[in-house]
């Protein structure tokens, strides 16, 4: 089988899409939070909560759509701890973020082992063939036969990119991370702005986790994110608040993960450890090359107290 055959290329593109989408969603969620001045180091745990709650909702209802809603809700609930302790009470964002990661990993592992490990179930498949476009070679079966969930999330990503860059809401989000006192002086509410950003952060990160368990793998396993949340944090800091750069950088990771599929299809034997290391090597090289140009909001990680200097 040729590496450039239509079937191999279609499988490669499909793998890139399903591997990249969870990372893009998590990085967009982290971008919303960071632009408002809230650093969420707990998105690894939040992704796992979203993945588990989405998986449970999907297999309980038999609907991937309900599963995705369950994942979003799980992400929002997981971020309530960040909202209360970091935004409202002003506690250390790094400590609370790491605690959320540890709690998310432990809680989802215990719940899965107790309830589903002996009788694992797969999430029902979901695909939507777009008439005409789905019959195109290569891109037809890989892109235009994706689940309707993919297209809804794609629209949500475009909407967030527009809101962050072209609206007063996006200006308020950036002001809360750049100079919150100026937002306060202009009549804005820093705590309310950061609170909305944290909840949206949880929704997108939870959606990323749910996409991983529902559409990427079709099941849930303990620690299934495998560091994806931390990769999303790196990508967020490199992308300087631009959703376009999040997509481009995430695609590099997705390509590195998906490359094993076409190689295996054509019979190329490469040790599994190489495939496991390759995505992280790509992220490390990208970080080395572009770390100097990364810009984070000046108020990132700093609690805000009205009237304090």
mmCIF file of C-alpha atoms in Angstrom:
data_model
loop_
_atom_site.group_PDB
_atom_site.id
_atom_site.type_symbol
_atom_site.label_atom_id
_atom_site.label_comp_id
_atom_site.label_asym_id
_atom_site.label_seq_id
_atom_site.Cartn_x
_atom_site.Cartn_y
_atom_site.Cartn_z
ATOM 1 C CA UNK A 1 0.000 0.000 0.000
ATOM 2 C CA UNK A 2 1.395 3.390 -1.015
ATOM 3 C CA UNK A 3 1.884 6.200 1.484
ATOM 4 C CA UNK A 4 0.203 8.569 -0.983
ATOM 5 C CA UNK A 5 -2.812 6.394 -1.678
ATOM 6 C CA UNK A 6 -6.215 7.963 -1.059
ATOM 7 C CA UNK A 7 -7.124 5.544 1.730
ATOM 8 C CA UNK A 8 -3.872 6.124 3.636
ATOM 9 C CA UNK A 9 -4.091 9.900 3.285
ATOM 10 C CA UNK A 10 -7.743 9.867 4.377
ATOM 11 C CA UNK A 11 -6.869 7.818 7.460
ATOM 12 C CA UNK A 12 -3.988 10.198 8.203
ATOM 13 C CA UNK A 13 -6.178 13.315 7.966
ATOM 14 C CA UNK A 14 -8.883 11.704 10.097
ATOM 15 C CA UNK A 15 -6.342 10.868 12.790
ATOM 16 C CA UNK A 16 -4.977 14.431 12.723
ATOM 17 C CA UNK A 17 -8.456 15.874 13.225
ATOM 18 C CA UNK A 18 -9.493 13.634 16.117
ATOM 19 C CA UNK A 19 -6.120 14.004 17.862
ATOM 20 C CA UNK A 20 -5.926 17.773 17.403
ATOM 21 C CA UNK A 21 -9.449 18.833 18.369
ATOM 22 C CA UNK A 22 -9.200 18.025 22.127
ATOM 23 C CA UNK A 23 -5.956 20.002 22.328
ATOM 24 C CA UNK A 24 -7.376 22.992 20.440
ATOM 25 C CA UNK A 25 -10.457 23.102 22.666
ATOM 26 C CA UNK A 26 -8.379 22.880 25.848
ATOM 27 C CA UNK A 27 -5.956 25.557 24.628
ATOM 28 C CA UNK A 28 -8.809 27.905 23.677
ATOM 29 C CA UNK A 29 -10.286 27.455 27.145
ATOM 30 C CA UNK A 30 -6.915 28.184 28.724
ATOM 31 C CA UNK A 31 -6.500 31.228 26.476
ATOM 32 C CA UNK A 32 -9.782 32.720 27.687
ATOM 33 C CA UNK A 33 -8.675 32.256 31.291
ATOM 34 C CA UNK A 34 -5.125 33.525 30.812
ATOM 35 C CA UNK A 35 -6.225 36.578 28.861
ATOM 36 C CA UNK A 36 -8.352 37.527 31.874
ATOM 37 C CA UNK A 37 -5.414 37.020 34.243
ATOM 38 C CA UNK A 38 -6.306 33.559 35.580
ATOM 39 C CA UNK A 39 -3.735 30.795 35.156
ATOM 40 C CA UNK A 40 -5.367 27.368 35.272
ATOM 41 C CA UNK A 41 -2.715 24.726 35.810
ATOM 42 C CA UNK A 42 -5.511 22.293 36.595
ATOM 43 C CA UNK A 43 -6.740 21.760 33.033
ATOM 44 C CA UNK A 44 -5.242 18.276 32.950
ATOM 45 C CA UNK A 45 -7.607 17.346 35.773
ATOM 46 C CA UNK A 46 -10.490 19.327 34.279
ATOM 47 C CA UNK A 47 -10.030 17.513 30.950
ATOM 48 C CA UNK A 48 -10.219 14.175 32.742
ATOM 49 C CA UNK A 49 -13.395 15.214 34.558
ATOM 50 C CA UNK A 50 -14.873 16.306 31.234
ATOM 51 C CA UNK A 51 -13.779 13.063 29.584
ATOM 52 C CA UNK A 52 -15.280 10.913 32.342
ATOM 53 C CA UNK A 53 -18.543 12.828 32.735
ATOM 54 C CA UNK A 54 -18.945 12.951 28.951
ATOM 55 C CA UNK A 55 -18.306 9.213 28.703
ATOM 56 C CA UNK A 56 -20.816 8.417 31.452
ATOM 57 C CA UNK A 57 -23.469 10.699 29.951
ATOM 58 C CA UNK A 58 -22.929 9.238 26.464
ATOM 59 C CA UNK A 59 -23.180 5.570 27.412
ATOM 60 C CA UNK A 60 -26.072 6.221 29.827
ATOM 61 C CA UNK A 61 -28.126 8.095 27.247
ATOM 62 C CA UNK A 62 -26.850 6.389 24.105
ATOM 63 C CA UNK A 63 -26.246 9.840 22.599
ATOM 64 C CA UNK A 64 -22.818 11.394 21.916
ATOM 65 C CA UNK A 65 -24.525 14.809 21.911
ATOM 66 C CA UNK A 66 -25.727 14.391 25.477
ATOM 67 C CA UNK A 67 -22.295 13.034 26.314
ATOM 68 C CA UNK A 68 -20.697 16.223 25.012
ATOM 69 C CA UNK A 69 -23.071 18.322 27.110
ATOM 70 C CA UNK A 70 -22.151 16.183 30.096
ATOM 71 C CA UNK A 71 -18.458 16.793 29.449
ATOM 72 C CA UNK A 72 -18.996 20.549 29.223
ATOM 73 C CA UNK A 73 -20.979 20.515 32.468
ATOM 74 C CA UNK A 74 -18.262 18.435 34.141
ATOM 75 C CA UNK A 75 -15.599 20.918 33.090
ATOM 76 C CA UNK A 76 -17.600 23.849 34.457
ATOM 77 C CA UNK A 77 -18.189 22.068 37.779
ATOM 78 C CA UNK A 78 -14.505 21.138 38.073
ATOM 79 C CA UNK A 79 -13.564 24.790 37.558
ATOM 80 C CA UNK A 80 -15.842 26.001 40.358
ATOM 81 C CA UNK A 81 -12.998 25.294 42.784
ATOM 82 C CA UNK A 82 -10.735 27.575 40.759
ATOM 83 C CA UNK A 83 -13.471 30.207 40.608
ATOM 84 C CA UNK A 84 -14.082 30.316 44.362
ATOM 85 C CA UNK A 85 -10.545 29.905 45.676
ATOM 86 C CA UNK A 86 -8.610 31.835 43.050
ATOM 87 C CA UNK A 87 -10.908 34.505 41.661
ATOM 88 C CA UNK A 88 -13.114 35.238 44.664
ATOM 89 C CA UNK A 89 -10.741 34.505 47.566
ATOM 90 C CA UNK A 90 -7.461 35.382 45.833
ATOM 91 C CA UNK A 91 -5.532 32.245 46.826
ATOM 92 C CA UNK A 92 -2.441 31.033 44.981
ATOM 93 C CA UNK A 93 -3.401 30.033 41.445
ATOM 94 C CA UNK A 94 -0.490 27.645 40.938
ATOM 95 C CA UNK A 95 -1.186 25.637 44.111
ATOM 96 C CA UNK A 96 -4.936 25.399 43.463
ATOM 97 C CA UNK A 97 -4.377 24.497 39.801
ATOM 98 C CA UNK A 98 -2.065 21.624 40.659
ATOM 99 C CA UNK A 99 -4.531 20.464 43.332
ATOM 100 C CA UNK A 100 -7.310 20.374 40.714
ATOM 101 C CA UNK A 101 -5.118 18.252 38.437
ATOM 102 C CA UNK A 102 -4.371 15.757 41.211
ATOM 103 C CA UNK A 103 -8.011 15.635 42.303
ATOM 104 C CA UNK A 104 -9.247 15.196 38.726
ATOM 105 C CA UNK A 105 -6.818 12.369 38.059
ATOM 106 C CA UNK A 106 -7.590 10.553 41.298
ATOM 107 C CA UNK A 107 -11.358 11.041 41.267
ATOM 108 C CA UNK A 108 -11.928 9.934 37.676
ATOM 109 C CA UNK A 109 -9.636 6.926 38.087
ATOM 110 C CA UNK A 110 -11.434 5.706 41.208
ATOM 111 C CA UNK A 111 -14.895 6.239 39.729
ATOM 112 C CA UNK A 112 -14.010 4.454 36.505
ATOM 113 C CA UNK A 113 -12.381 1.505 38.276
ATOM 114 C CA UNK A 114 -15.377 1.082 40.583
ATOM 115 C CA UNK A 115 -18.113 1.466 37.991
ATOM 116 C CA UNK A 116 -16.885 0.534 34.517
ATOM 117 C CA UNK A 117 -13.500 -1.228 34.491
ATOM 118 C CA UNK A 118 -15.008 -4.726 34.842
ATOM 119 C CA UNK A 119 -17.557 -4.126 32.087
ATOM 120 C CA UNK A 120 -16.089 -1.488 29.757
ATOM 121 C CA UNK A 121 -18.440 -0.002 27.200
ATOM 122 C CA UNK A 122 -17.864 1.920 23.996
ATOM 123 C CA UNK A 123 -19.554 5.198 23.149
ATOM 124 C CA UNK A 124 -21.953 4.841 20.185
ATOM 125 C CA UNK A 125 -20.497 6.197 16.969
ATOM 126 C CA UNK A 126 -21.588 9.460 15.425
ATOM 127 C CA UNK A 127 -20.949 10.634 11.873
ATOM 128 C CA UNK A 128 -22.571 13.070 9.497
ATOM 129 C CA UNK A 129 -21.925 12.784 5.784
ATOM 130 C CA UNK A 130 -22.307 16.151 4.057
ATOM 131 C CA UNK A 131 -23.973 15.461 0.684
ATOM 132 C CA UNK A 132 -21.609 15.950 -2.238
ATOM 133 C CA UNK A 133 -18.592 16.983 -0.179
ATOM 134 C CA UNK A 134 -18.362 13.635 1.621
ATOM 135 C CA UNK A 135 -17.736 11.904 -1.722
ATOM 136 C CA UNK A 136 -14.605 13.936 -2.497
ATOM 137 C CA UNK A 137 -11.364 11.935 -2.526
ATOM 138 C CA UNK A 138 -9.244 12.056 0.664
ATOM 139 C CA UNK A 139 -10.916 15.083 2.320
ATOM 140 C CA UNK A 140 -14.409 13.673 1.823
ATOM 141 C CA UNK A 141 -14.179 10.675 4.174
ATOM 142 C CA UNK A 142 -11.747 12.398 6.569
ATOM 143 C CA UNK A 143 -13.275 15.865 6.968
ATOM 144 C CA UNK A 144 -16.816 15.855 5.613
ATOM 145 C CA UNK A 145 -17.943 12.683 7.382
ATOM 146 C CA UNK A 146 -17.127 13.913 10.859
ATOM 147 C CA UNK A 147 -19.696 13.950 13.627
ATOM 148 C CA UNK A 148 -22.033 16.923 13.742
ATOM 149 C CA UNK A 149 -20.433 17.630 17.135
ATOM 150 C CA UNK A 150 -17.203 18.494 15.315
ATOM 151 C CA UNK A 151 -18.912 21.180 13.246
ATOM 152 C CA UNK A 152 -20.734 22.684 16.217
ATOM 153 C CA UNK A 153 -17.467 22.921 18.144
ATOM 154 C CA UNK A 154 -15.763 24.410 15.093
ATOM 155 C CA UNK A 155 -18.411 27.138 14.965
ATOM 156 C CA UNK A 156 -17.917 27.738 18.703
ATOM 157 C CA UNK A 157 -14.167 28.136 18.155
ATOM 158 C CA UNK A 158 -14.707 30.690 15.386
ATOM 159 C CA UNK A 159 -17.217 32.545 17.568
ATOM 160 C CA UNK A 160 -14.764 32.751 20.489
ATOM 161 C CA UNK A 161 -12.004 33.970 18.176
ATOM 162 C CA UNK A 162 -14.317 36.741 16.980
ATOM 163 C CA UNK A 163 -15.519 37.626 20.479
ATOM 164 C CA UNK A 164 -11.992 37.843 21.867
ATOM 165 C CA UNK A 165 -10.660 40.063 19.088
ATOM 166 C CA UNK A 166 -13.611 42.165 17.926
ATOM 167 C CA UNK A 167 -16.014 42.819 20.802
ATOM 168 C CA UNK A 168 -16.217 44.819 24.017
ATOM 169 C CA UNK A 169 -16.418 41.545 25.923
ATOM 170 C CA UNK A 170 -13.074 40.486 24.490
ATOM 171 C CA UNK A 171 -11.631 43.918 25.340
ATOM 172 C CA UNK A 172 -12.813 43.499 28.935
ATOM 173 C CA UNK A 173 -11.251 40.032 29.115
ATOM 174 C CA UNK A 174 -7.897 41.359 27.910
ATOM 175 C CA UNK A 175 -8.101 44.385 30.199
ATOM 176 C CA UNK A 176 -8.647 42.115 33.216
ATOM 177 C CA UNK A 177 -5.375 40.379 32.364
ATOM 178 C CA UNK A 178 -3.408 43.401 31.199
ATOM 179 C CA UNK A 179 -4.347 46.038 33.785
ATOM 180 C CA UNK A 180 -7.375 45.158 35.907
ATOM 181 C CA UNK A 181 -7.310 48.488 37.729
ATOM 182 C CA UNK A 182 -7.962 50.251 34.422
ATOM 183 C CA UNK A 183 -10.950 48.009 33.750
ATOM 184 C CA UNK A 184 -12.237 48.805 37.231
ATOM 185 C CA UNK A 185 -11.736 52.542 36.714
ATOM 186 C CA UNK A 186 -13.613 52.382 33.397
ATOM 187 C CA UNK A 187 -16.668 50.961 35.130
ATOM 188 C CA UNK A 188 -16.013 47.281 34.468
ATOM 189 C CA UNK A 189 -16.181 44.512 37.034
ATOM 190 C CA UNK A 190 -12.919 42.583 37.240
ATOM 191 C CA UNK A 191 -14.268 39.756 39.386
ATOM 192 C CA UNK A 192 -17.296 39.274 37.157
ATOM 193 C CA UNK A 193 -15.132 39.326 34.030
ATOM 194 C CA UNK A 194 -12.673 36.805 35.430
ATOM 195 C CA UNK A 195 -15.514 34.636 36.732
ATOM 196 C CA UNK A 196 -17.091 34.401 33.275
ATOM 197 C CA UNK A 197 -13.674 33.615 31.801
ATOM 198 C CA UNK A 198 -13.090 30.782 34.295
ATOM 199 C CA UNK A 199 -16.507 29.259 33.565
ATOM 200 C CA UNK A 200 -15.880 29.440 29.805
ATOM 201 C CA UNK A 201 -12.443 27.978 30.426
ATOM 202 C CA UNK A 202 -14.078 25.007 32.145
ATOM 203 C CA UNK A 203 -16.644 24.602 29.365
ATOM 204 C CA UNK A 204 -14.053 24.456 26.582
ATOM 205 C CA UNK A 205 -11.594 22.298 28.531
ATOM 206 C CA UNK A 206 -14.419 19.937 29.505
ATOM 207 C CA UNK A 207 -15.493 19.802 25.858
ATOM 208 C CA UNK A 208 -11.919 18.889 24.928
ATOM 209 C CA UNK A 209 -11.934 16.037 27.418
ATOM 210 C CA UNK A 210 -15.345 14.836 26.251
ATOM 211 C CA UNK A 211 -14.217 14.952 22.611
ATOM 212 C CA UNK A 212 -11.253 12.778 23.602
ATOM 213 C CA UNK A 213 -13.374 10.070 25.233
ATOM 214 C CA UNK A 214 -16.406 10.246 22.918
ATOM 215 C CA UNK A 215 -14.998 10.874 19.429
ATOM 216 C CA UNK A 216 -11.236 10.285 19.574
ATOM 217 C CA UNK A 217 -11.100 6.995 21.494
ATOM 218 C CA UNK A 218 -14.760 6.072 22.028
ATOM 219 C CA UNK A 219 -14.097 5.085 25.623
ATOM 220 C CA UNK A 220 -12.582 6.272 28.896
ATOM 221 C CA UNK A 221 -9.399 5.058 30.547
ATOM 222 C CA UNK A 222 -7.652 6.329 33.655
ATOM 223 C CA UNK A 223 -5.126 9.131 32.956
ATOM 224 C CA UNK A 224 -6.112 9.053 29.298
ATOM 225 C CA UNK A 225 -5.081 12.673 28.694
ATOM 226 C CA UNK A 226 -1.429 11.714 29.130
ATOM 227 C CA UNK A 227 -0.212 15.281 29.704
ATOM 228 C CA UNK A 228 -2.410 16.853 27.036
ATOM 229 C CA UNK A 229 -3.547 19.552 29.451
ATOM 230 C CA UNK A 230 0.013 20.685 30.118
ATOM 231 C CA UNK A 231 0.703 20.734 26.377
ATOM 232 C CA UNK A 232 -2.349 22.997 26.018
ATOM 233 C CA UNK A 233 -0.861 25.411 28.567
ATOM 234 C CA UNK A 234 2.388 25.584 26.583
ATOM 235 C CA UNK A 235 0.521 26.140 23.317
ATOM 236 C CA UNK A 236 -1.565 28.869 24.929
ATOM 237 C CA UNK A 237 1.498 30.777 26.071
ATOM 238 C CA UNK A 238 3.139 30.443 22.661
ATOM 239 C CA UNK A 239 0.030 31.564 20.781
ATOM 240 C CA UNK A 240 -0.174 35.025 22.417
ATOM 241 C CA UNK A 241 -3.941 34.935 22.724
ATOM 242 C CA UNK A 242 -4.528 34.218 19.011
ATOM 243 C CA UNK A 243 -6.876 31.327 18.218
ATOM 244 C CA UNK A 244 -5.342 31.003 14.741
ATOM 245 C CA UNK A 245 -1.918 30.289 16.251
ATOM 246 C CA UNK A 246 -3.481 27.825 18.683
ATOM 247 C CA UNK A 247 -4.858 25.852 15.731
ATOM 248 C CA UNK A 248 -1.559 25.931 13.822
ATOM 249 C CA UNK A 249 0.549 24.879 16.809
ATOM 250 C CA UNK A 250 -1.933 22.181 17.811
ATOM 251 C CA UNK A 251 -1.852 20.774 14.283
ATOM 252 C CA UNK A 252 1.892 20.152 14.666
ATOM 253 C CA UNK A 253 1.132 18.056 17.742
ATOM 254 C CA UNK A 254 -1.718 16.270 15.952
ATOM 255 C CA UNK A 255 0.480 15.410 12.981
ATOM 256 C CA UNK A 256 3.170 14.015 15.291
ATOM 257 C CA UNK A 257 0.586 11.796 17.017
ATOM 258 C CA UNK A 258 -1.182 10.701 13.825
ATOM 259 C CA UNK A 259 1.894 9.875 11.758
ATOM 260 C CA UNK A 260 1.996 6.351 13.179
ATOM 261 C CA UNK A 261 -1.250 5.414 11.406
ATOM 262 C CA UNK A 262 -0.059 5.780 7.790
ATOM 263 C CA UNK A 263 3.309 4.246 8.647
ATOM 264 C CA UNK A 264 1.635 1.190 10.129
ATOM 265 C CA UNK A 265 -0.739 0.916 7.166
ATOM 266 C CA UNK A 266 2.173 0.716 4.717
ATOM 267 C CA UNK A 267 4.043 -1.753 6.905
ATOM 268 C CA UNK A 268 6.761 0.483 8.390
ATOM 269 C CA UNK A 269 7.844 -0.860 11.769
ATOM 270 C CA UNK A 270 8.802 1.809 14.311
ATOM 271 C CA UNK A 271 9.086 1.211 18.086
ATOM 272 C CA UNK A 272 5.996 2.374 19.987
ATOM 273 C CA UNK A 273 8.165 4.432 22.351
ATOM 274 C CA UNK A 274 9.227 6.628 19.439
ATOM 275 C CA UNK A 275 5.600 7.441 18.620
ATOM 276 C CA UNK A 276 4.897 8.229 22.265
ATOM 277 C CA UNK A 277 7.855 10.603 22.504
ATOM 278 C CA UNK A 278 7.466 12.334 19.134
ATOM 279 C CA UNK A 279 4.550 14.704 19.987
ATOM 280 C CA UNK A 280 6.315 15.961 23.101
ATOM 281 C CA UNK A 281 9.568 16.400 21.207
ATOM 282 C CA UNK A 282 7.691 18.540 18.683
ATOM 283 C CA UNK A 283 6.239 20.658 21.506
ATOM 284 C CA UNK A 284 9.663 21.047 23.154
ATOM 285 C CA UNK A 285 11.307 22.106 19.887
ATOM 286 C CA UNK A 286 8.494 24.598 19.242
ATOM 287 C CA UNK A 287 8.901 25.964 22.758
ATOM 288 C CA UNK A 288 12.654 26.383 22.301
ATOM 289 C CA UNK A 289 12.238 28.151 18.965
ATOM 290 C CA UNK A 290 9.431 30.521 19.922
ATOM 291 C CA UNK A 291 9.602 30.920 23.707
ATOM 292 C CA UNK A 292 11.290 34.316 23.411
ATOM 293 C CA UNK A 293 8.379 35.685 21.389
ATOM 294 C CA UNK A 294 5.701 34.421 23.765
ATOM 295 C CA UNK A 295 3.800 37.093 25.671
ATOM 296 C CA UNK A 296 1.622 36.532 28.729
ATOM 297 C CA UNK A 297 -0.713 39.106 30.312
ATOM 298 C CA UNK A 298 1.105 41.184 32.983
ATOM 299 C CA UNK A 299 -1.566 40.425 35.611
ATOM 300 C CA UNK A 300 -1.558 36.673 34.937
ATOM 301 C CA UNK A 301 -1.678 34.770 38.221
ATOM 302 C CA UNK A 302 -2.202 37.907 40.319
ATOM 303 C CA UNK A 303 -5.369 38.166 42.424
ATOM 304 C CA UNK A 304 -7.236 41.449 42.191
ATOM 305 C CA UNK A 305 -8.555 43.393 45.156
ATOM 306 C CA UNK A 306 -10.578 46.458 44.325
ATOM 307 C CA UNK A 307 -8.912 49.634 45.539
ATOM 308 C CA UNK A 308 -5.593 47.903 46.326
ATOM 309 C CA UNK A 309 -2.386 49.392 44.928
#
